[in-house]
Amino acid sequence: MEEKVIKSEIQQIIADNSDYTFFPWNFQKGWTPVTVAHASGVYLYDYNGKRYIDFSSGLFNVNIGHGQQRVTAAVAKQMQEVAYVVPEQVTRIRGELGKKLAAISPGNLKKTLFTVCGASAIENAIKLARIYTGKYKIIGRYRAYHGATYATMSVGGDSSKLAHDAHQAPGFVHVEDPYCYRCPFGQEAGSCQQQCVAHVERIIEFEGPQNIAAIIMEGESGASGCIKYPPGYLLKIRELCNKNNILLIVDEVLSGFGRTGKWFAAELHGVVPDIMATSKGITSAYLPLGAITVSEPIAAFFDDKFFPLGLTNVAHPVTCAAALEVLKIYEEDHLIENAAAMGNYILQRVKEMQQHHPCIGDIRFTGLLGCLELVKNRETKEPMAPYDENPEGMKVMIQLGNKLKELGMSTFLRWNFLFIAPPLCITKEEADEGLAIIDEALFLADEYTS
C-alpha cells in the first residue's frame, strides 16, 4: 500500500511539472525526466531513492557540489539581516564580493556590475562595449553559446536560435571557429598556418575596425563542444583587438571559477580581457547571479559620466552572500587544484577508453571541462548526430542518454557530444564510478560505427 502511495505521489509531481511548467530546449511530452528529491556532493537522488552521479555539474554550474550547507547558512544569515536593497544602496556584502572578485580576476580587471544570470551579464557587456567605444558592431563565433536572449543568441551561433531568429538583433558579425578536429580551412595540426586568426583579421578589415566595438570569445568553449583554442590563438585575438582599438570581451560564464583548473580560463592563455562576464560557478548555481568585471580604464571612464546600465536585482544581497561563501569554499577546500588534478586523471582514463570504443572520435579536456565527440567513422569523422538536432538524426544520442540514465548517470549530451564536467569536489573513486558507466553505455554507440 505504501509503495502505491509513493508511486502516486511521484506521478503527481511529474504531472504538475509537465502540465504547468515548460521544460526548456525539450519536447514537452514523450520523455521521462529524473525526479530529483535531494542531492549531495556529486550525486542526485530521485523519489525512489535511486542515485545518479552528476557528471555535468547540472549545466556546468554546480561547481562545489550539491548540498553544501555552508552556503545555506550564509544565505540564511544575510536574509535575517536584509534580503533586498535598491541598486544604488550600499551593503557590506556587495563591497566584500566586489573586492574579492577584483583580487582573483586577471590583470587590471577591477570593478563589477552584478546582474542576475549569464545572459544578462553578456547583454550588459555588449551594451557597455558600445557605450564606451562609441562603436556598434560585435564580432562573435559561429559555434559559441552566450545565452538565450535575443542579443546573446545573435552574437553566438547556436542552432537553437534558428527556430525564431529570422531577423537577428543588429550589429553582430560572425567568424569561423578554430575547430582543429574539423578545421574549416582544411589545415592539419602539423602544418597549421593558423588561418583561423587571419580569417578574423580579414573580417575586421571588411567590417571596418572603426565600426567594431568588441570581439567576444569564450574563455574556454563549453556547451558548443569544448572546442579548444589552438596554441596562441586567444593571445593573437587580443593582439588584433589592441591593434584595431577593439575591446575584448571574454565569456567566463561557464569556464570561470575553477572549472578549467584556474580561477578563469583566460589565465591559461595569458590573456587579460577588457570586460569579463561571469555567472554559473560564481554561486555554484545555489542562487542566480551574473557579473561583468571591467578594466580600470573602463571603470574610470564612468567616474564623471552617467552609467546607463542596471537591473532591479543588481547586487542582490542574498545572492552576493551565496557568492562570497562559494568563493571561500573554492579556496578552503582546494577545489581549483582538485579540478586540475582530476581533469588530468579523467583525461588519461578516457584516452584508454578510446582504444576499445571506435565511436570516440575526439577527446577535448581542460581541467574538469571536457567532452567526447562521437562519430560513426573515425576516418570520415561522420558525426553520430547532426548539428541541427532533428529528432531522427538524434536517435543514437537519445538512446545513449537513456542508457546513461538507466545506469545511474545524469550528464549533458548535445549533438554528437557527450560532456564530462563533474563538480570540482569529485574524488578518484567517484570519477571511476562515472567513467565505468560511460564505458558501458558507449558500447551502444559503437554499434553504429563502421
mmCIF file of C-alpha atoms in Angstrom, residues 171-439:
data_model
loop_
_atom_site.group_PDB
_atom_site.id
_atom_site.type_symbol
_atom_site.label_atom_id
_atom_site.label_comp_id
_atom_site.label_asym_id
_atom_site.label_seq_id
_atom_site.Cartn_x
_atom_site.Cartn_y
_atom_site.Cartn_z
ATOM 1 C CA GLY A 171 25.212 44.748 -35.278
ATOM 2 C CA PHE A 172 26.563 41.215 -34.870
ATOM 3 C CA VAL A 173 29.139 39.633 -37.175
ATOM 4 C CA HIS A 174 30.348 36.030 -37.027
ATOM 5 C CA VAL A 175 33.654 34.309 -37.653
ATOM 6 C CA GLU A 176 34.528 30.648 -38.093
ATOM 7 C CA ASP A 177 35.644 28.651 -35.092
ATOM 8 C CA PRO A 178 39.237 27.478 -34.634
ATOM 9 C CA TYR A 179 37.862 23.926 -34.654
ATOM 10 C CA CYS A 180 41.011 21.860 -35.155
ATOM 11 C CA TYR A 181 39.227 18.494 -35.340
ATOM 12 C CA ARG A 182 37.054 19.829 -38.175
ATOM 13 C CA CYS A 183 39.157 22.718 -39.419
ATOM 14 C CA PRO A 184 37.041 24.964 -41.698
ATOM 15 C CA PHE A 185 40.234 25.981 -43.501
ATOM 16 C CA GLY A 186 41.446 22.463 -44.278
ATOM 17 C CA GLN A 187 44.518 22.771 -42.072
ATOM 18 C CA GLU A 188 46.238 19.901 -40.279
ATOM 19 C CA ALA A 189 47.723 20.104 -36.795
ATOM 20 C CA GLY A 190 51.273 19.518 -38.025
ATOM 21 C CA SER A 191 51.190 22.135 -40.774
ATOM 22 C CA CYS A 192 48.675 24.644 -39.456
ATOM 23 C CA GLN A 193 49.243 28.227 -40.563
ATOM 24 C CA GLN A 194 46.527 29.500 -38.197
ATOM 25 C CA GLN A 195 44.245 30.624 -40.980
ATOM 26 C CA CYS A 196 41.636 30.963 -38.233
ATOM 27 C CA VAL A 197 43.470 34.070 -36.972
ATOM 28 C CA ALA A 198 43.984 35.504 -40.472
ATOM 29 C CA HIS A 199 40.272 34.931 -41.061
ATOM 30 C CA VAL A 200 39.345 37.114 -38.071
ATOM 31 C CA GLU A 201 41.769 39.784 -39.271
ATOM 32 C CA ARG A 202 40.094 39.817 -42.702
ATOM 33 C CA ILE A 203 36.647 40.149 -41.134
ATOM 34 C CA ILE A 204 37.873 43.136 -39.119
ATOM 35 C CA GLU A 205 39.107 44.732 -42.351
ATOM 36 C CA PHE A 206 35.866 44.007 -44.209
ATOM 37 C CA GLU A 207 33.612 45.296 -41.413
ATOM 38 C CA GLY A 208 35.842 48.291 -40.624
ATOM 39 C CA PRO A 209 37.683 48.498 -37.292
ATOM 40 C CA GLN A 210 36.199 51.967 -36.858
ATOM 41 C CA ASN A 211 32.810 50.243 -36.528
ATOM 42 C CA ILE A 212 33.745 47.310 -34.265
ATOM 43 C CA ALA A 213 33.232 47.819 -30.544
ATOM 44 C CA ALA A 214 34.309 44.388 -29.353
ATOM 45 C CA ILE A 215 35.190 40.808 -30.113
ATOM 46 C CA ILE A 216 33.630 38.278 -27.749
ATOM 47 C CA MET A 217 35.281 34.932 -27.074
ATOM 48 C CA GLU A 218 34.563 32.203 -24.543
ATOM 49 C CA GLY A 219 37.355 31.752 -22.025
ATOM 50 C CA GLU A 220 37.143 28.111 -22.999
ATOM 51 C CA SER A 221 34.442 26.603 -25.172
ATOM 52 C CA GLY A 222 31.806 24.651 -23.266
ATOM 53 C CA ALA A 223 28.324 23.769 -24.493
ATOM 54 C CA SER A 224 29.432 24.304 -28.108
ATOM 55 C CA GLY A 225 31.666 21.231 -27.824
ATOM 56 C CA CYS A 226 34.691 22.149 -25.686
ATOM 57 C CA ILE A 227 36.411 23.325 -28.873
ATOM 58 C CA LYS A 228 39.950 24.041 -27.712
ATOM 59 C CA TYR A 229 41.770 27.098 -28.996
ATOM 60 C CA PRO A 230 44.978 26.330 -30.915
ATOM 61 C CA PRO A 231 48.123 27.423 -29.039
ATOM 62 C CA GLY A 232 48.416 31.198 -29.079
ATOM 63 C CA TYR A 233 45.010 31.777 -30.734
ATOM 64 C CA LEU A 234 43.362 33.795 -27.992
ATOM 65 C CA LEU A 235 46.535 35.809 -27.416
ATOM 66 C CA LYS A 236 46.582 36.717 -31.123
ATOM 67 C CA ILE A 237 42.949 37.777 -30.925
ATOM 68 C CA ARG A 238 43.954 40.004 -28.004
ATOM 69 C CA GLU A 239 46.699 41.500 -30.190
ATOM 70 C CA LEU A 240 44.229 42.139 -33.030
ATOM 71 C CA CYS A 241 41.986 43.950 -30.562
ATOM 72 C CA ASN A 242 44.870 46.104 -29.338
ATOM 73 C CA LYS A 243 45.967 46.903 -32.887
ATOM 74 C CA ASN A 244 42.487 47.955 -34.019
ATOM 75 C CA ASN A 245 41.231 49.699 -30.857
ATOM 76 C CA ILE A 246 38.656 46.963 -30.235
ATOM 77 C CA LEU A 247 37.627 45.703 -26.793
ATOM 78 C CA LEU A 248 37.976 42.019 -25.926
ATOM 79 C CA ILE A 249 35.038 40.547 -24.024
ATOM 80 C CA VAL A 250 35.764 37.132 -22.532
ATOM 81 C CA ASP A 251 32.759 34.999 -21.617
ATOM 82 C CA GLU A 252 33.744 33.055 -18.484
ATOM 83 C CA VAL A 253 30.144 32.212 -17.574
ATOM 84 C CA LEU A 254 30.804 28.505 -17.983
ATOM 85 C CA SER A 255 34.595 28.296 -17.878
ATOM 86 C CA GLY A 256 35.143 30.512 -14.851
ATOM 87 C CA PHE A 257 35.599 29.800 -11.158
ATOM 88 C CA GLY A 258 37.925 26.847 -11.244
ATOM 89 C CA ARG A 259 36.276 24.746 -13.921
ATOM 90 C CA THR A 260 39.449 24.641 -16.044
ATOM 91 C CA GLY A 261 41.903 24.329 -13.148
ATOM 92 C CA LYS A 262 42.392 28.096 -12.931
ATOM 93 C CA TRP A 263 40.152 30.770 -11.479
ATOM 94 C CA PHE A 264 39.416 31.828 -15.065
ATOM 95 C CA ALA A 265 40.231 30.128 -18.369
ATOM 96 C CA ALA A 266 41.726 33.312 -19.843
ATOM 97 C CA GLU A 267 44.654 32.783 -17.472
ATOM 98 C CA LEU A 268 45.534 29.587 -19.355
ATOM 99 C CA HIS A 269 46.071 31.685 -22.484
ATOM 100 C CA GLY A 270 47.948 34.568 -20.867
ATOM 101 C CA VAL A 271 45.140 36.937 -21.810
ATOM 102 C CA VAL A 272 43.605 39.812 -19.868
ATOM 103 C CA PRO A 273 40.250 40.892 -21.331
ATOM 104 C CA ASP A 274 38.781 44.368 -21.155
ATOM 105 C CA ILE A 275 35.455 43.001 -19.949
ATOM 106 C CA MET A 276 34.896 39.609 -18.322
ATOM 107 C CA ALA A 277 31.407 38.123 -17.976
ATOM 108 C CA THR A 278 30.708 35.505 -15.308
ATOM 109 C CA SER A 279 27.841 33.578 -13.741
ATOM 110 C CA LYS A 280 27.190 29.853 -13.029
ATOM 111 C CA GLY A 281 30.140 28.999 -10.770
ATOM 112 C CA ILE A 282 30.041 32.382 -9.035
ATOM 113 C CA THR A 283 27.357 30.949 -6.728
ATOM 114 C CA SER A 284 27.733 27.330 -7.837
ATOM 115 C CA ALA A 285 24.110 27.762 -9.008
ATOM 116 C CA TYR A 286 22.808 27.836 -5.447
ATOM 117 C CA LEU A 287 21.219 31.171 -6.369
ATOM 118 C CA PRO A 288 21.094 33.051 -9.716
ATOM 119 C CA LEU A 289 23.791 35.691 -10.157
ATOM 120 C CA GLY A 290 25.850 37.114 -13.001
ATOM 121 C CA ALA A 291 28.562 39.743 -13.235
ATOM 122 C CA ILE A 292 30.701 41.776 -15.588
ATOM 123 C CA THR A 293 34.086 42.885 -14.316
ATOM 124 C CA VAL A 294 35.849 45.608 -16.287
ATOM 125 C CA SER A 295 39.350 47.030 -16.621
ATOM 126 C CA GLU A 296 40.468 50.094 -14.699
ATOM 127 C CA PRO A 297 40.304 52.411 -17.777
ATOM 128 C CA ILE A 298 36.701 51.399 -18.459
ATOM 129 C CA ALA A 299 35.788 51.807 -14.795
ATOM 130 C CA ALA A 300 37.415 55.263 -14.700
ATOM 131 C CA PHE A 301 35.529 56.335 -17.843
ATOM 132 C CA PHE A 302 32.301 56.426 -15.837
ATOM 133 C CA ASP A 303 33.679 58.313 -12.850
ATOM 134 C CA ASP A 304 32.147 61.521 -14.192
ATOM 135 C CA LYS A 305 29.838 60.087 -16.840
ATOM 136 C CA PHE A 306 26.362 58.663 -16.359
ATOM 137 C CA PHE A 307 26.346 54.845 -16.151
ATOM 138 C CA PRO A 308 23.208 53.870 -18.112
ATOM 139 C CA LEU A 309 23.008 50.205 -17.095
ATOM 140 C CA GLY A 310 21.090 48.477 -14.340
ATOM 141 C CA LEU A 311 18.583 45.869 -13.229
ATOM 142 C CA THR A 312 16.111 45.596 -10.356
ATOM 143 C CA ASN A 313 18.183 42.873 -8.719
ATOM 144 C CA VAL A 314 21.659 44.365 -9.213
ATOM 145 C CA ALA A 315 23.915 43.228 -6.336
ATOM 146 C CA HIS A 316 21.065 41.417 -4.567
ATOM 147 C CA PRO A 317 22.395 40.947 -1.025
ATOM 148 C CA VAL A 318 21.296 37.321 -0.685
ATOM 149 C CA THR A 319 22.904 36.201 -3.936
ATOM 150 C CA CYS A 320 26.038 38.168 -3.054
ATOM 151 C CA ALA A 321 26.202 36.314 0.265
ATOM 152 C CA ALA A 322 25.942 32.986 -1.559
ATOM 153 C CA ALA A 323 28.701 34.019 -3.972
ATOM 154 C CA LEU A 324 31.115 35.189 -1.276
ATOM 155 C CA GLU A 325 30.709 31.920 0.619
ATOM 156 C CA VAL A 326 31.182 29.872 -2.543
ATOM 157 C CA LEU A 327 34.420 31.706 -3.308
ATOM 158 C CA LYS A 328 35.629 30.843 0.212
ATOM 159 C CA ILE A 329 34.792 27.193 -0.379
ATOM 160 C CA TYR A 330 36.830 27.101 -3.600
ATOM 161 C CA GLU A 331 39.852 28.223 -1.595
ATOM 162 C CA GLU A 332 39.299 26.409 1.699
ATOM 163 C CA ASP A 333 38.539 23.062 0.033
ATOM 164 C CA HIS A 334 41.263 23.452 -2.641
ATOM 165 C CA LEU A 335 38.709 22.781 -5.374
ATOM 166 C CA ILE A 336 40.578 24.563 -8.159
ATOM 167 C CA GLU A 337 43.673 22.445 -7.579
ATOM 168 C CA ASN A 338 41.460 19.361 -7.473
ATOM 169 C CA ALA A 339 39.865 20.343 -10.802
ATOM 170 C CA ALA A 340 43.284 20.447 -12.449
ATOM 171 C CA ALA A 341 44.401 17.121 -10.949
ATOM 172 C CA MET A 342 41.141 15.269 -11.556
ATOM 173 C CA GLY A 343 40.884 16.686 -15.071
ATOM 174 C CA ASN A 344 44.256 15.132 -15.909
ATOM 175 C CA TYR A 345 43.222 11.845 -14.318
ATOM 176 C CA ILE A 346 39.928 11.633 -16.209
ATOM 177 C CA LEU A 347 41.623 12.609 -19.477
ATOM 178 C CA GLN A 348 44.069 9.709 -19.192
ATOM 179 C CA ARG A 349 41.274 7.283 -18.352
ATOM 180 C CA VAL A 350 39.211 8.458 -21.328
ATOM 181 C CA LYS A 351 42.198 8.072 -23.666
ATOM 182 C CA GLU A 352 42.423 4.451 -22.525
ATOM 183 C CA MET A 353 38.693 4.071 -23.145
ATOM 184 C CA GLN A 354 39.123 5.365 -26.692
ATOM 185 C CA GLN A 355 41.234 2.319 -27.539
ATOM 186 C CA HIS A 356 38.224 0.000 -27.352
ATOM 187 C CA HIS A 357 35.432 2.393 -28.355
ATOM 188 C CA PRO A 358 35.530 3.246 -32.084
ATOM 189 C CA CYS A 359 32.714 5.760 -31.545
ATOM 190 C CA ILE A 360 35.084 8.164 -29.753
ATOM 191 C CA GLY A 361 36.399 10.445 -32.473
ATOM 192 C CA ASP A 362 37.987 13.239 -30.473
ATOM 193 C CA ILE A 363 38.646 13.960 -26.799
ATOM 194 C CA ARG A 364 38.818 17.557 -25.571
ATOM 195 C CA PHE A 365 39.546 18.432 -21.945
ATOM 196 C CA THR A 366 40.655 21.448 -19.957
ATOM 197 C CA GLY A 367 40.545 20.702 -16.242
ATOM 198 C CA LEU A 368 37.054 19.410 -15.468
ATOM 199 C CA LEU A 369 35.565 20.847 -18.647
ATOM 200 C CA GLY A 370 35.555 18.136 -21.271
ATOM 201 C CA CYS A 371 33.626 16.215 -23.867
ATOM 202 C CA LEU A 372 33.835 13.235 -26.159
ATOM 203 C CA GLU A 373 32.976 13.874 -29.794
ATOM 204 C CA LEU A 374 31.226 10.746 -31.021
ATOM 205 C CA VAL A 375 31.467 9.681 -34.659
ATOM 206 C CA LYS A 376 30.200 6.885 -36.865
ATOM 207 C CA ASN A 377 33.542 6.589 -38.630
ATOM 208 C CA ARG A 378 36.891 7.875 -37.388
ATOM 209 C CA GLU A 379 38.306 8.237 -40.889
ATOM 210 C CA THR A 380 35.458 10.292 -42.341
ATOM 211 C CA LYS A 381 34.595 11.883 -38.963
ATOM 212 C CA GLU A 382 30.891 11.478 -39.754
ATOM 213 C CA PRO A 383 29.180 12.757 -36.592
ATOM 214 C CA MET A 384 26.973 10.479 -34.535
ATOM 215 C CA ALA A 385 24.259 13.155 -34.748
ATOM 216 C CA PRO A 386 23.744 16.237 -36.949
ATOM 217 C CA TYR A 387 24.199 19.845 -35.889
ATOM 218 C CA ASP A 388 20.539 20.773 -36.360
ATOM 219 C CA GLU A 389 19.269 18.344 -33.695
ATOM 220 C CA ASN A 390 16.387 16.873 -35.705
ATOM 221 C CA PRO A 391 14.702 14.018 -33.783
ATOM 222 C CA GLU A 392 15.538 11.306 -36.306
ATOM 223 C CA GLY A 393 19.164 12.356 -36.531
ATOM 224 C CA MET A 394 19.465 12.445 -32.742
ATOM 225 C CA LYS A 395 18.212 8.856 -32.385
ATOM 226 C CA VAL A 396 21.546 7.340 -31.330
ATOM 227 C CA MET A 397 22.317 10.112 -28.858
ATOM 228 C CA ILE A 398 18.836 9.845 -27.352
ATOM 229 C CA GLN A 399 19.365 6.118 -26.871
ATOM 230 C CA LEU A 400 22.768 6.798 -25.325
ATOM 231 C CA GLY A 401 21.262 9.342 -22.939
ATOM 232 C CA ASN A 402 18.591 6.887 -21.875
ATOM 233 C CA LYS A 403 21.219 4.219 -21.277
ATOM 234 C CA LEU A 404 23.317 6.551 -19.133
ATOM 235 C CA LYS A 405 20.253 7.449 -17.094
ATOM 236 C CA GLU A 406 19.349 3.785 -16.686
ATOM 237 C CA LEU A 407 22.876 3.076 -15.399
ATOM 238 C CA GLY A 408 22.659 5.919 -12.880
ATOM 239 C CA MET A 409 24.217 8.958 -14.525
ATOM 240 C CA SER A 410 22.975 12.477 -15.169
ATOM 241 C CA THR A 411 25.049 14.324 -17.747
ATOM 242 C CA PHE A 412 24.731 16.662 -20.703
ATOM 243 C CA LEU A 413 24.552 15.360 -24.267
ATOM 244 C CA ARG A 414 24.233 17.642 -27.260
ATOM 245 C CA TRP A 415 24.547 16.991 -30.982
ATOM 246 C CA ASN A 416 27.292 14.334 -31.084
ATOM 247 C CA PHE A 417 28.948 15.457 -27.848
ATOM 248 C CA LEU A 418 28.967 13.647 -24.525
ATOM 249 C CA PHE A 419 30.118 16.057 -21.842
ATOM 250 C CA ILE A 420 32.211 15.176 -18.812
ATOM 251 C CA ALA A 421 32.253 18.074 -16.355
ATOM 252 C CA PRO A 422 31.594 16.822 -12.816
ATOM 253 C CA PRO A 423 31.666 19.020 -9.704
ATOM 254 C CA LEU A 424 35.120 20.197 -8.701
ATOM 255 C CA CYS A 425 34.904 18.237 -5.443
ATOM 256 C CA ILE A 426 34.914 14.861 -7.233
ATOM 257 C CA THR A 427 37.247 12.113 -5.973
ATOM 258 C CA LYS A 428 39.082 9.432 -7.962
ATOM 259 C CA GLU A 429 36.643 6.795 -6.713
ATOM 260 C CA GLU A 430 33.663 8.856 -7.873
ATOM 261 C CA ALA A 431 35.354 9.590 -11.198
ATOM 262 C CA ASP A 432 35.980 5.884 -11.723
ATOM 263 C CA GLU A 433 32.335 5.152 -10.959
ATOM 264 C CA GLY A 434 31.154 7.640 -13.573
ATOM 265 C CA LEU A 435 33.672 6.556 -16.194
ATOM 266 C CA ALA A 436 32.620 2.922 -15.757
ATOM 267 C CA ILE A 437 29.051 3.948 -16.563
ATOM 268 C CA ILE A 438 30.157 5.839 -19.679
ATOM 269 C CA ASP A 439 32.356 2.918 -20.722
#
